[in-house]
Structure formats: C-alpha cells, structure tokens
Short mmCIF file of C-alpha atoms in Angstrom, two decimals:
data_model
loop_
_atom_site.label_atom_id
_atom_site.label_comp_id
_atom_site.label_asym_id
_atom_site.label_seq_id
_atom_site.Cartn_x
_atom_site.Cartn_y
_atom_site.Cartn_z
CA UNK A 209 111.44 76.56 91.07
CA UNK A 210 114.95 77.28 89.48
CA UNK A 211 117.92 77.23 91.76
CA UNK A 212 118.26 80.76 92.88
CA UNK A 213 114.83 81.05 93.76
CA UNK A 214 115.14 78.09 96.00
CA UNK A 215 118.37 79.42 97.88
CA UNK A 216 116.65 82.75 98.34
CA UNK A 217 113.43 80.82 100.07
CA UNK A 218 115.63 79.00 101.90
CA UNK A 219 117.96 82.02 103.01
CA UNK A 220 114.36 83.81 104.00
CA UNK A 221 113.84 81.01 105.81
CA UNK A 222 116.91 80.68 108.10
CA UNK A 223 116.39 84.00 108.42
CA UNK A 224 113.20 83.93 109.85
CA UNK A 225 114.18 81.17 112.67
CA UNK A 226 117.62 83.39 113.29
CA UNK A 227 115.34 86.43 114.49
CA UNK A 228 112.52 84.09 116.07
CA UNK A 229 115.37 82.94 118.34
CA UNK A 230 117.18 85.93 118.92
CA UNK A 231 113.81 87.11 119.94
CA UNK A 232 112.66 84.72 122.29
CA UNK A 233 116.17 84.69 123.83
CA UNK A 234 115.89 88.41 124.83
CA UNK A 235 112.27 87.86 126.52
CA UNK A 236 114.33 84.47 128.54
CA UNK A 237 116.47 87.01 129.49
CA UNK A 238 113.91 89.73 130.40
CA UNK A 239 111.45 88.14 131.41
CA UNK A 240 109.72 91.97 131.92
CA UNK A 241 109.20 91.98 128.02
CA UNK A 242 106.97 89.12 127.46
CA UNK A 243 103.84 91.59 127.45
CA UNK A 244 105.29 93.92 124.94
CA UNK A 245 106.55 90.62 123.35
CA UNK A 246 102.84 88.80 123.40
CA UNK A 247 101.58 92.53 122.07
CA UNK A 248 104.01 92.32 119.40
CA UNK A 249 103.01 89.29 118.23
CA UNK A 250 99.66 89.98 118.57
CA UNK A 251 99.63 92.79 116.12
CA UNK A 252 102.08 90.93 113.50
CA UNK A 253 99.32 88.61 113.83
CA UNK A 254 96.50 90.99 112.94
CA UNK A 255 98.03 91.41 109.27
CA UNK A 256 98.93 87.65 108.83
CA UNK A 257 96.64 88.04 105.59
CA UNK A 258 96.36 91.52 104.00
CA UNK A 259 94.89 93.17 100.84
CA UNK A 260 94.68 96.05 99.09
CA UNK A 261 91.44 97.49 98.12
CA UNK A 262 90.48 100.20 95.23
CA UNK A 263 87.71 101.62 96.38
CA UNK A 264 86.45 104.45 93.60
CA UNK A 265 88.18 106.09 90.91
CA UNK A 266 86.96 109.32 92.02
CA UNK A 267 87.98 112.36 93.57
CA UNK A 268 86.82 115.80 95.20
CA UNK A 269 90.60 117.19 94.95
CA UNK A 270 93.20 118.02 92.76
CA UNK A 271 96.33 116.67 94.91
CA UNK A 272 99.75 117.82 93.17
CA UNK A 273 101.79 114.26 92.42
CA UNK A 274 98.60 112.49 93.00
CA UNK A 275 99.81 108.79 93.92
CA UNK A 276 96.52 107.37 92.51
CA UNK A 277 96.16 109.70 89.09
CA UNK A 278 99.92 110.17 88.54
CA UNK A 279 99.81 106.77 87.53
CA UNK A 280 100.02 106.38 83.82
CA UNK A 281 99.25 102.31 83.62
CA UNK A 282 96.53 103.49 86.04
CA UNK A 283 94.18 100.50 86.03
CA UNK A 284 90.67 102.31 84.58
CA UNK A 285 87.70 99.86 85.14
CA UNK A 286 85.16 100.74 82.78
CA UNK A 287 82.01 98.66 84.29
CA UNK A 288 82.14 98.52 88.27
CA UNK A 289 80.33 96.30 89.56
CA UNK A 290 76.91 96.61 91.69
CA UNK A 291 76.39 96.71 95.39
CA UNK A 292 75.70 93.30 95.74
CA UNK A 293 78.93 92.00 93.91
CA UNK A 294 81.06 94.15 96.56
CA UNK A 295 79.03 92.49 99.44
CA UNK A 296 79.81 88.84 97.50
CA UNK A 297 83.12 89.84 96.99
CA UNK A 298 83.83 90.56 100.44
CA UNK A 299 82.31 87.32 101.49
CA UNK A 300 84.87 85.50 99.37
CA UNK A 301 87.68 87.66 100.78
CA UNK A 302 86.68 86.73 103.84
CA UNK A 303 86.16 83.47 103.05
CA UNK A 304 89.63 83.69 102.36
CA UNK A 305 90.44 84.58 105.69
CA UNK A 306 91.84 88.52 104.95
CA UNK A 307 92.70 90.27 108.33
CA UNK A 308 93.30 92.84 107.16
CA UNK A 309 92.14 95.79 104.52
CA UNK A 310 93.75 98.60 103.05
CA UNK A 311 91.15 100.73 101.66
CA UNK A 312 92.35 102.91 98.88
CA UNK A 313 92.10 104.54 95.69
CA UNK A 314 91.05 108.06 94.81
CA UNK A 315 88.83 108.97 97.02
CA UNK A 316 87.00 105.66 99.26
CA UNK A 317 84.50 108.24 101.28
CA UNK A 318 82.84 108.64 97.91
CA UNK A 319 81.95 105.28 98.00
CA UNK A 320 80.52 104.77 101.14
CA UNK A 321 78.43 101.55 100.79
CA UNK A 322 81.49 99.76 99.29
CA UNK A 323 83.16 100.54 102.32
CA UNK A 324 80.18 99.19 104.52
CA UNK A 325 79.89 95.57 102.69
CA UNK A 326 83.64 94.45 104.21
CA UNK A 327 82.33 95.51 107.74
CA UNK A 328 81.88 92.46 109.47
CA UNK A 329 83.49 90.08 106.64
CA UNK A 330 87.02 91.84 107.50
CA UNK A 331 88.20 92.11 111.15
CA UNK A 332 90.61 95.15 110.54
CA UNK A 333 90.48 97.74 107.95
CA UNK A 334 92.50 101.28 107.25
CA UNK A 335 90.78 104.09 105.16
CA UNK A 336 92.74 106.57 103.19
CA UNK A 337 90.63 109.59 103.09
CA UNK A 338 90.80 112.80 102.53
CA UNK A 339 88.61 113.92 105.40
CA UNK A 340 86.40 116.10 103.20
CA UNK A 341 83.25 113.59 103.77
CA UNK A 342 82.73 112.23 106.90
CA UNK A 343 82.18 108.22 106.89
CA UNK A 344 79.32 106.75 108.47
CA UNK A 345 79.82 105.47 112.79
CA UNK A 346 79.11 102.14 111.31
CA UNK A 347 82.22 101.34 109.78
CA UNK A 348 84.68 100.47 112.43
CA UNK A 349 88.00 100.53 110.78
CA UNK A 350 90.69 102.85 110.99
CA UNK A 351 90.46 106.20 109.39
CA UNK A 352 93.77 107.90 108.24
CA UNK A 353 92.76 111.61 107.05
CA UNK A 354 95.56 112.57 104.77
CA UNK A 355 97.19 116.43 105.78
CA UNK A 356 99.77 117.88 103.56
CA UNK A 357 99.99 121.32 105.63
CA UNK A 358 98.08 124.31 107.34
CA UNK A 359 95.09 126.04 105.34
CA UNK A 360 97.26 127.84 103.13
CA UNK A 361 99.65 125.32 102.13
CA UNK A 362 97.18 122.53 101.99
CA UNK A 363 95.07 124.94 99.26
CA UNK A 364 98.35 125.11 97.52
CA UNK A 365 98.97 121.27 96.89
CA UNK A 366 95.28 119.94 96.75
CA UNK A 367 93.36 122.83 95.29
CA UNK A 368 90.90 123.53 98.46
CA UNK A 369 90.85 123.65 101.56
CA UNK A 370 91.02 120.83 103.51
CA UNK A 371 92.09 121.24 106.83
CA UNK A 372 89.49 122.59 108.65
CA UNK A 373 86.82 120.73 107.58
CA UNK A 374 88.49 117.45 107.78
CA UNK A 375 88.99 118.30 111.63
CA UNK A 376 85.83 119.52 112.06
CA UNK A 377 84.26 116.09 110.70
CA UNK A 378 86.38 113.92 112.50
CA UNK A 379 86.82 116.07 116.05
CA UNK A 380 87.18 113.35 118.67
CA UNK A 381 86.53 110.66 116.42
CA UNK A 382 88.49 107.34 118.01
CA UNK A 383 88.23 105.67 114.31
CA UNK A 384 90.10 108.73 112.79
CA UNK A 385 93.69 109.80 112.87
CA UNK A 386 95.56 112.56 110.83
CA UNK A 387 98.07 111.39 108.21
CA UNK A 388 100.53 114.53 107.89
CA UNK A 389 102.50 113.56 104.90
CA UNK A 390 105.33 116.06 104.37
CA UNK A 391 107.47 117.09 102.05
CA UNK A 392 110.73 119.31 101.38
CA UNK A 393 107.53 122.25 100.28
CA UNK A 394 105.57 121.95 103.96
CA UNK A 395 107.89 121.15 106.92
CA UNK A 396 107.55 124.66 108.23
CA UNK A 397 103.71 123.99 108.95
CA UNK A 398 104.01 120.95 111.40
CA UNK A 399 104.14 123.17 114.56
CA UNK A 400 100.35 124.70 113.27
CA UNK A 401 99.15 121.50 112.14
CA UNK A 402 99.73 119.77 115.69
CA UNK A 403 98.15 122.60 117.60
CA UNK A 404 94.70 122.23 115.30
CA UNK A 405 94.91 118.65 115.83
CA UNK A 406 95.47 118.76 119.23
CA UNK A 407 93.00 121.47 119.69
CA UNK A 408 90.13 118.72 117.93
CA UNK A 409 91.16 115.64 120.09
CA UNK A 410 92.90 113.65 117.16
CA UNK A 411 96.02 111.51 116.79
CA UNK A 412 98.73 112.35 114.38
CA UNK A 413 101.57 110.45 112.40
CA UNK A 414 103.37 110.91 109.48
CA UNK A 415 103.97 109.93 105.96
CA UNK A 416 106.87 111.34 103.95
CA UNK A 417 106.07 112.20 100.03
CA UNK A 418 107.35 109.77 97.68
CA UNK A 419 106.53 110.81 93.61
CA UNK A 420 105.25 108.40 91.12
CA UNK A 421 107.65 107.72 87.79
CA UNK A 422 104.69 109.24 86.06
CA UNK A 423 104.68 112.60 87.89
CA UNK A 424 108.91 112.49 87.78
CA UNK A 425 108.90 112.16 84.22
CA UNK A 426 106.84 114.81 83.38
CA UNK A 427 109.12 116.89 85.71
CA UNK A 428 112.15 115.83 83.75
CA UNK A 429 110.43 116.48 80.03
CA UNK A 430 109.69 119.97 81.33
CA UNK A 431 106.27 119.07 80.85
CA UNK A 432 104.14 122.15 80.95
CA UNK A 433 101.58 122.51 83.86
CA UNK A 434 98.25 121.34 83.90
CA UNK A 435 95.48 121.95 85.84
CA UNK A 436 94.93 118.98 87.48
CA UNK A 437 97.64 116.88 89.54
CA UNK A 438 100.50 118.66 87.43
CA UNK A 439 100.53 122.41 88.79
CA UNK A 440 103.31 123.00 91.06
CA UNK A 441 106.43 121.39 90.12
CA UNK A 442 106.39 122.22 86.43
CA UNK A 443 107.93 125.71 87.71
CA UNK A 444 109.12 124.09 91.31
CA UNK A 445 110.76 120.71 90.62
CA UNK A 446 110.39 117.58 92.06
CA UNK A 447 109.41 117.91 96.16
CA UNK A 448 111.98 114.87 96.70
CA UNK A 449 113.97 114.51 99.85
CA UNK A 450 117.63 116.08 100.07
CA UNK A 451 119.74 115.14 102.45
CA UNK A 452 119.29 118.30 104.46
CA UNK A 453 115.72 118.20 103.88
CA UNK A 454 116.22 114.64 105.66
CA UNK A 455 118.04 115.86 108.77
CA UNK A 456 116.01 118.74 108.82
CA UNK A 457 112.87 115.86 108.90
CA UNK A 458 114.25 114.38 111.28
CA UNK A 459 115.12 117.18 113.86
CA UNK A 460 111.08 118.61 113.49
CA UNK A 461 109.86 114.90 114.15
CA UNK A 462 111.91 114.66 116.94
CA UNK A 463 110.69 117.96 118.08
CA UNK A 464 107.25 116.77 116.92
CA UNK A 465 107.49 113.99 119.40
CA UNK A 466 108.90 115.96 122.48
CA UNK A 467 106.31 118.53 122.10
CA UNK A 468 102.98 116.43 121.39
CA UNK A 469 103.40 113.55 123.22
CA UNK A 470 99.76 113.05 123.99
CA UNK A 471 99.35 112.68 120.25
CA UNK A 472 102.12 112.23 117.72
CA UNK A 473 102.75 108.31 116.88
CA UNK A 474 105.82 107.81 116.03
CA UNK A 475 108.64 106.15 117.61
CA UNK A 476 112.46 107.39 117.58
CA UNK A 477 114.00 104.26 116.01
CA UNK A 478 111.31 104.52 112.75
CA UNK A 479 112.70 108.51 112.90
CA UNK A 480 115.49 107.11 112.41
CA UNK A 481 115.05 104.77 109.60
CA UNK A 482 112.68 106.75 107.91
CA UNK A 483 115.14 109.73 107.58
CA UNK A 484 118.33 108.12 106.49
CA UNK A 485 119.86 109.17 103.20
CA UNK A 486 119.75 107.00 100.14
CA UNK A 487 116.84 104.54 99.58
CA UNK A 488 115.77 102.58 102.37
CA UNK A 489 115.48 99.21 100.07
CA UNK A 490 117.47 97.10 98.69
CA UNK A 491 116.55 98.31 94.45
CA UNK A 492 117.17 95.84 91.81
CA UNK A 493 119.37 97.27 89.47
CA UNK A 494 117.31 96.00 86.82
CA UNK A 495 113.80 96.59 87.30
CA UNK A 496 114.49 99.56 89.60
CA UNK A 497 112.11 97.81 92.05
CA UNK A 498 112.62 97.13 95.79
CA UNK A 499 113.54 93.70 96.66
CA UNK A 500 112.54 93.83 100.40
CA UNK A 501 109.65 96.44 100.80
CA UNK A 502 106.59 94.66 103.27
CA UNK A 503 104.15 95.95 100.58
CA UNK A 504 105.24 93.74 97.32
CA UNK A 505 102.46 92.69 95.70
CA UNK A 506 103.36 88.78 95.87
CA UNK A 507 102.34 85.70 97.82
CA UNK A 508 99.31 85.94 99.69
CA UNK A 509 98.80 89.68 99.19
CA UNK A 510 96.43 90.97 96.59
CA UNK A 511 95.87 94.11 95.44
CA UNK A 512 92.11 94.48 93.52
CA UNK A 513 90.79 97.46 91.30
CA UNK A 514 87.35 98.29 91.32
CA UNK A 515 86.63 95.50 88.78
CA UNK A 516 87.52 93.22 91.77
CA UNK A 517 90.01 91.51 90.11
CA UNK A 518 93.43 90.88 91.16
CA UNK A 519 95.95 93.09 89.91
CA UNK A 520 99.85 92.76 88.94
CA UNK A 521 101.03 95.57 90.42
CA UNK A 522 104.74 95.53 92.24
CA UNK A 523 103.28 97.23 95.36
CA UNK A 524 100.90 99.37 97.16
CA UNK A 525 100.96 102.43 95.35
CA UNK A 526 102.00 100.61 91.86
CA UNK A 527 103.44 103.87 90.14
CA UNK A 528 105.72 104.80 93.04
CA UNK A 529 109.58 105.23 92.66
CA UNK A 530 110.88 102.99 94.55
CA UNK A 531 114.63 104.55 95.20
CA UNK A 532 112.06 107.63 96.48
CA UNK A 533 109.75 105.80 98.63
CA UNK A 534 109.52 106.83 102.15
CA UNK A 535 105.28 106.34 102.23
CA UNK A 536 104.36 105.03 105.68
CA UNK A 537 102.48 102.26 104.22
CA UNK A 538 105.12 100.15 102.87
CA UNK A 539 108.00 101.42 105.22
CA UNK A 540 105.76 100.32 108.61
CA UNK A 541 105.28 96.96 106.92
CA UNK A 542 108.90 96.46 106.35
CA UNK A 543 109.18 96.38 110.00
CA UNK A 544 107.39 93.17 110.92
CA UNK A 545 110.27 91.17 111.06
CA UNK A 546 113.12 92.51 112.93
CA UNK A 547 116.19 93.58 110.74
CA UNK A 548 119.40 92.68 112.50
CA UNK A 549 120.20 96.11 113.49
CA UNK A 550 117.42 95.75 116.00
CA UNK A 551 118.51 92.39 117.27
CA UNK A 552 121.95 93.35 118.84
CA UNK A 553 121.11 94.36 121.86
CA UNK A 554 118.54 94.46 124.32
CA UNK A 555 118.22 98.30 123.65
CA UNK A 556 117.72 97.69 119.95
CA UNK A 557 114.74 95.12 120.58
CA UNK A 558 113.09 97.26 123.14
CA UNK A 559 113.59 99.86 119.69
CA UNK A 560 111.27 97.06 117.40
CA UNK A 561 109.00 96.59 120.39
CA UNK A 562 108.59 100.09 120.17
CA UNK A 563 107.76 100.38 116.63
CA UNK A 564 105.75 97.25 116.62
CA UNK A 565 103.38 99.01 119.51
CA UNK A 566 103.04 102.24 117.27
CA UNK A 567 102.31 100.49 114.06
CA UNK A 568 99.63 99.02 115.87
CA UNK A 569 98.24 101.94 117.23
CA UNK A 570 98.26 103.85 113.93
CA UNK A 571 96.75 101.24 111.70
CA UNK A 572 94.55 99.05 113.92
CA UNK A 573 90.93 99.77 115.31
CA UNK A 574 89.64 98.54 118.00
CA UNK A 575 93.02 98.11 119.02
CA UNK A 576 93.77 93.99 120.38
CA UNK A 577 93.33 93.29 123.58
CA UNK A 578 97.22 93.19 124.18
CA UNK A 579 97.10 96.45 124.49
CA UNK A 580 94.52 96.80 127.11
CA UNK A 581 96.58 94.27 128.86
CA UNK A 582 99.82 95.86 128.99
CA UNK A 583 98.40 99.22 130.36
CA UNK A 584 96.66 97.11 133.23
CA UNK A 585 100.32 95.72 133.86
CA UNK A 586 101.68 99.27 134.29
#
C-alpha cells in the first residue's frame, strides 16, 4: 500500500467515526429518533454485502441511449452457462454472505429461472425490468419497472408500447414499483404517468437519464441514426440535463410529491441533491471517473456477466458518464453514510433519516421489520 493510499484509508476512516458520533450524539439528544435511527441502521445493514448481477443479454425493446447496449466494451459472453451452474453459483454467492442483489442487464424477465436460483440463497434482491413480462409470485425481490413517459412518449424512446401493459401485469403487485426515469425529452408526462399508476395501485420513484460515453460519442461524430438504440438524438442531441431542465426537475418532483403522496418515494432533501447543477461527484480529472459514487466497483462489491465471472468495471452501469450521472442506483447508494451537510443540525439528520427510510422502501422487499416497528410507535 503506497503512502497516499494509506492516508486516504485512514482519512475514510476518521471519517467514518466523525459521522458515527455526530450521529449517535443527535439520537442522545433526541432520544425520539432512536426508531428512525435503529431503522436506519437496519437498512444500511441490509446492503452490508452487495452485487451486481447480469442477468441475459437480451432484449424485447429498442430503448434510445440504452445503458446496457450503448456500451461499446460491452462484456459479450459467448457460452452462458446452464441452469444448474446459476443455482451453484448462487450457492457460492451466498456462501459468501451477499445481502443483497442487483439484478440487471438487458432484459432479466427473459430469464426467468436465473432469476429463481438466487431466491432463497440471497435475502434481498432488486429487478430491473421492463415490465413487458410479468415475473413469476415466487420470486420475492423487489421489482423496479422502468417508465420513460406516457404511451406516446414511451413508443418514442423504446420502440413499443410499454406502459400499459407493464401496469396491467404488475396492478397491485407489492413486489413491483414503477421506475419513471426522466429526461429533459419527457418531463411534461409525469402528471399522466402518476394518475395511471395511481389508478393500478403501484408505487412510483424516479431515476434521472444519465448517457453512456458510447451513446455521447456517437452524438458528437454526428453519427447517423440507426435503428436500434441510436434513433432519436442523431437529429435531437444529447437528452442531458441543463440547468433549467434541473430546476424545472426539481419544481415537477416537488409537485410530484405534494400531489401523490400516497405513492411517490422520494424525499425533499434527495430532490435536492439530485437536482443540483454540475456533477454530483467528486470526477478525477484524469480518468474522468467519480471518486465517491456508492456504486464503484471495488472492495467487496462485484459486478458478474452472464459468464459468472467477476468483472472490472468502474461501476454499476460501466459505460456511464460519470460528470452526467444522476441514475438512482448509484446516487441512493452514495447516501449511506451521511455527508456533512446532513450532520449540522438536527433538521439536516432528520433530512438523512428521511432518505435512509425511502431508500429502503424503494429497493427492499419484504421490507425489515424496523419498519413495521416504527409505524406501531406512531
């Protein structure tokens, strides 16, 4: 270990007792937040081991800026292996003692067995999906359903229509809940989006789209459209964030949150964060890669193809520009530990506390028992 890398562990790790004190000094204080507190830690504690999983390297869509097929060093597994590797893999991973699972890849619905042999090895798991196929009632994990508009726009982007039949599929569903991820080319749909989802009993949050280097690049060659994952912004540019589009984001969230309270998960201090100009990490000027995003690739957290292998990749969606990236996945994982901004006051931890209980409730099923708890105690 050279010398800066020690100083920078050791910097993490002052760090780390700094906010564990500050912490536990605001629930001495007030003593009416140790059940938020005890849920907080309860749900940090639920994805003390994660892991990304590629599921298939198929698709039923044709997503413009695909995160998965945008990807030019897209990892392409030639020989995937048989049902009973998955199920042996997913013994080892849990052997391994992953709490965690991030389902992924192009499409995981299409691979529906794959999905069943970490039931029961993992305790939680998240699907990305786009709703099209409905996944067995035996696999209890979470089911994000990825929305990028109403039927019109949502034919637009993914070439089909998606909507409908992804609430149809998953009406009522307590697994499921709709990923809206928008962008500077859908905002005005949110208000018709929350009334559908509404109308078919299911949660929503929000994602913000982030484009690969891959899909950029072709956007700054003038690359001429395709008819795949490359129609759109060949004559539209890039659907990247403005700084108008960001206040704007943040004002229909808001209103998003005012309006659907029975539904939207969200909190007002993430709003916040997720809106503010500029990147939200800290890039190294070299690599152009975030220093502090919660879904690095590094450690203890693994991200595996559908060779089951390992894979160097820098984060959860390995193509992503990082000075871009507002995806949900990464920023909600950059929250576990509180940054000082939400350690100043009282106020500001009650903020966290709220974020923490949200995070849980959009990526965790069954939800812990904290939870449970804390409603009995109100």
């Amino acid at each position: 270990m050279n010398t800066l890398t020690q100083r920078t562990n050791e910097s993490q790790i002052l760090s780390l007792r700094d906010s564990l004190e500050k912490c536990q000094k605001f629930v001495a204080d007030f003593p009416e937040l140790v059940p938020r507190y005890q849920l907080a830690k309860q749900v940090i504690r639920a994805f003390r081991r994660p892991a990304f999983y590629e599921m298939s390297q198929r698709c039923n869509l044709w997503c413009e800026g695909c995160y998965y097929f945008e990807n030019k060093n897209r990892i392409e597994v030639t020989h995937e292996p048989r049902q009973t590797e998955w199920e042996s893999f997913f013994d080892t991973e849990h052997s391994r003692n992953v709490t965690m699972g991030y389902f992924v890849g192009a499409e995981p619905a299409l691979e529906v067995d794959r999905l069943r042999a970490a039931v029961g090895r993992i305790p939680y798991g998240k699907i990305g999906t786009n709703g099209t196929i409905r996944i067995d009632s035996d696999i209890q994990f979470r089911i994000g359903i990825s929305v990028w508009g109403d039927e019109e726009t949502d034919t637009s982007l993914r070439g089909g229509s998606v909507l409908r039949k992804a609430l149809r599929n998953y009406q009522g569903d307590p697994r499921a809940i709709m990923l809206f991820t928008l962008s500077p080319w859908n905002l005005h749909t949110v208000p018709t989006v929350l009334d559908a989802c509404r109308d078919h009993g299911l949660p929503v949050t929000f994602s913000m789209f982030s484009p690969t280097h891959t899909y950029l690049d072709k956007i700054r060659r003038q690359t001429p459209a395709d008819s795949q994952f490359y129609r759109i912004a060949a004559t539209k540019g890039a659907p990247v964030f403005t700084p108008d589009d960001l206040d704007r984001t943040s004002d229909i969230l808001s209103l998003a949150m005012e309006t659907h309270p029975d539904i939207v998960l969200f909190s007002d201090a993430y709003r916040e964060w997720i809106t503010r100009p500029g990147p939200l990490y800290n890039i190294d000027q070299e690599t152009g890669i975030a220093n502090d995003c919660g879904s690095r690739i590094r450690g203890a957290l693994r991200y595996h193809s559908t060779g089951l292998q390992p894979a160097a990749v820098k984060c959860c969606t390995p193509d992503v520009d990082c000075s871009e990236c507002r995806l949900y996945s990464g920023s909600w994982s950059s929250q576990f530990r509180p940054a000082p901004e939400y350690l100043q006051t009282v106020q500001t931890f009650r903020n966290w506390l709220d974020m923490i209980e949200v995070l849980g409730r959009i990526f965790l099923y069954p939800l812990p028992p904290a939870y449970d708890e804390l409603v009995a105690r109100q």
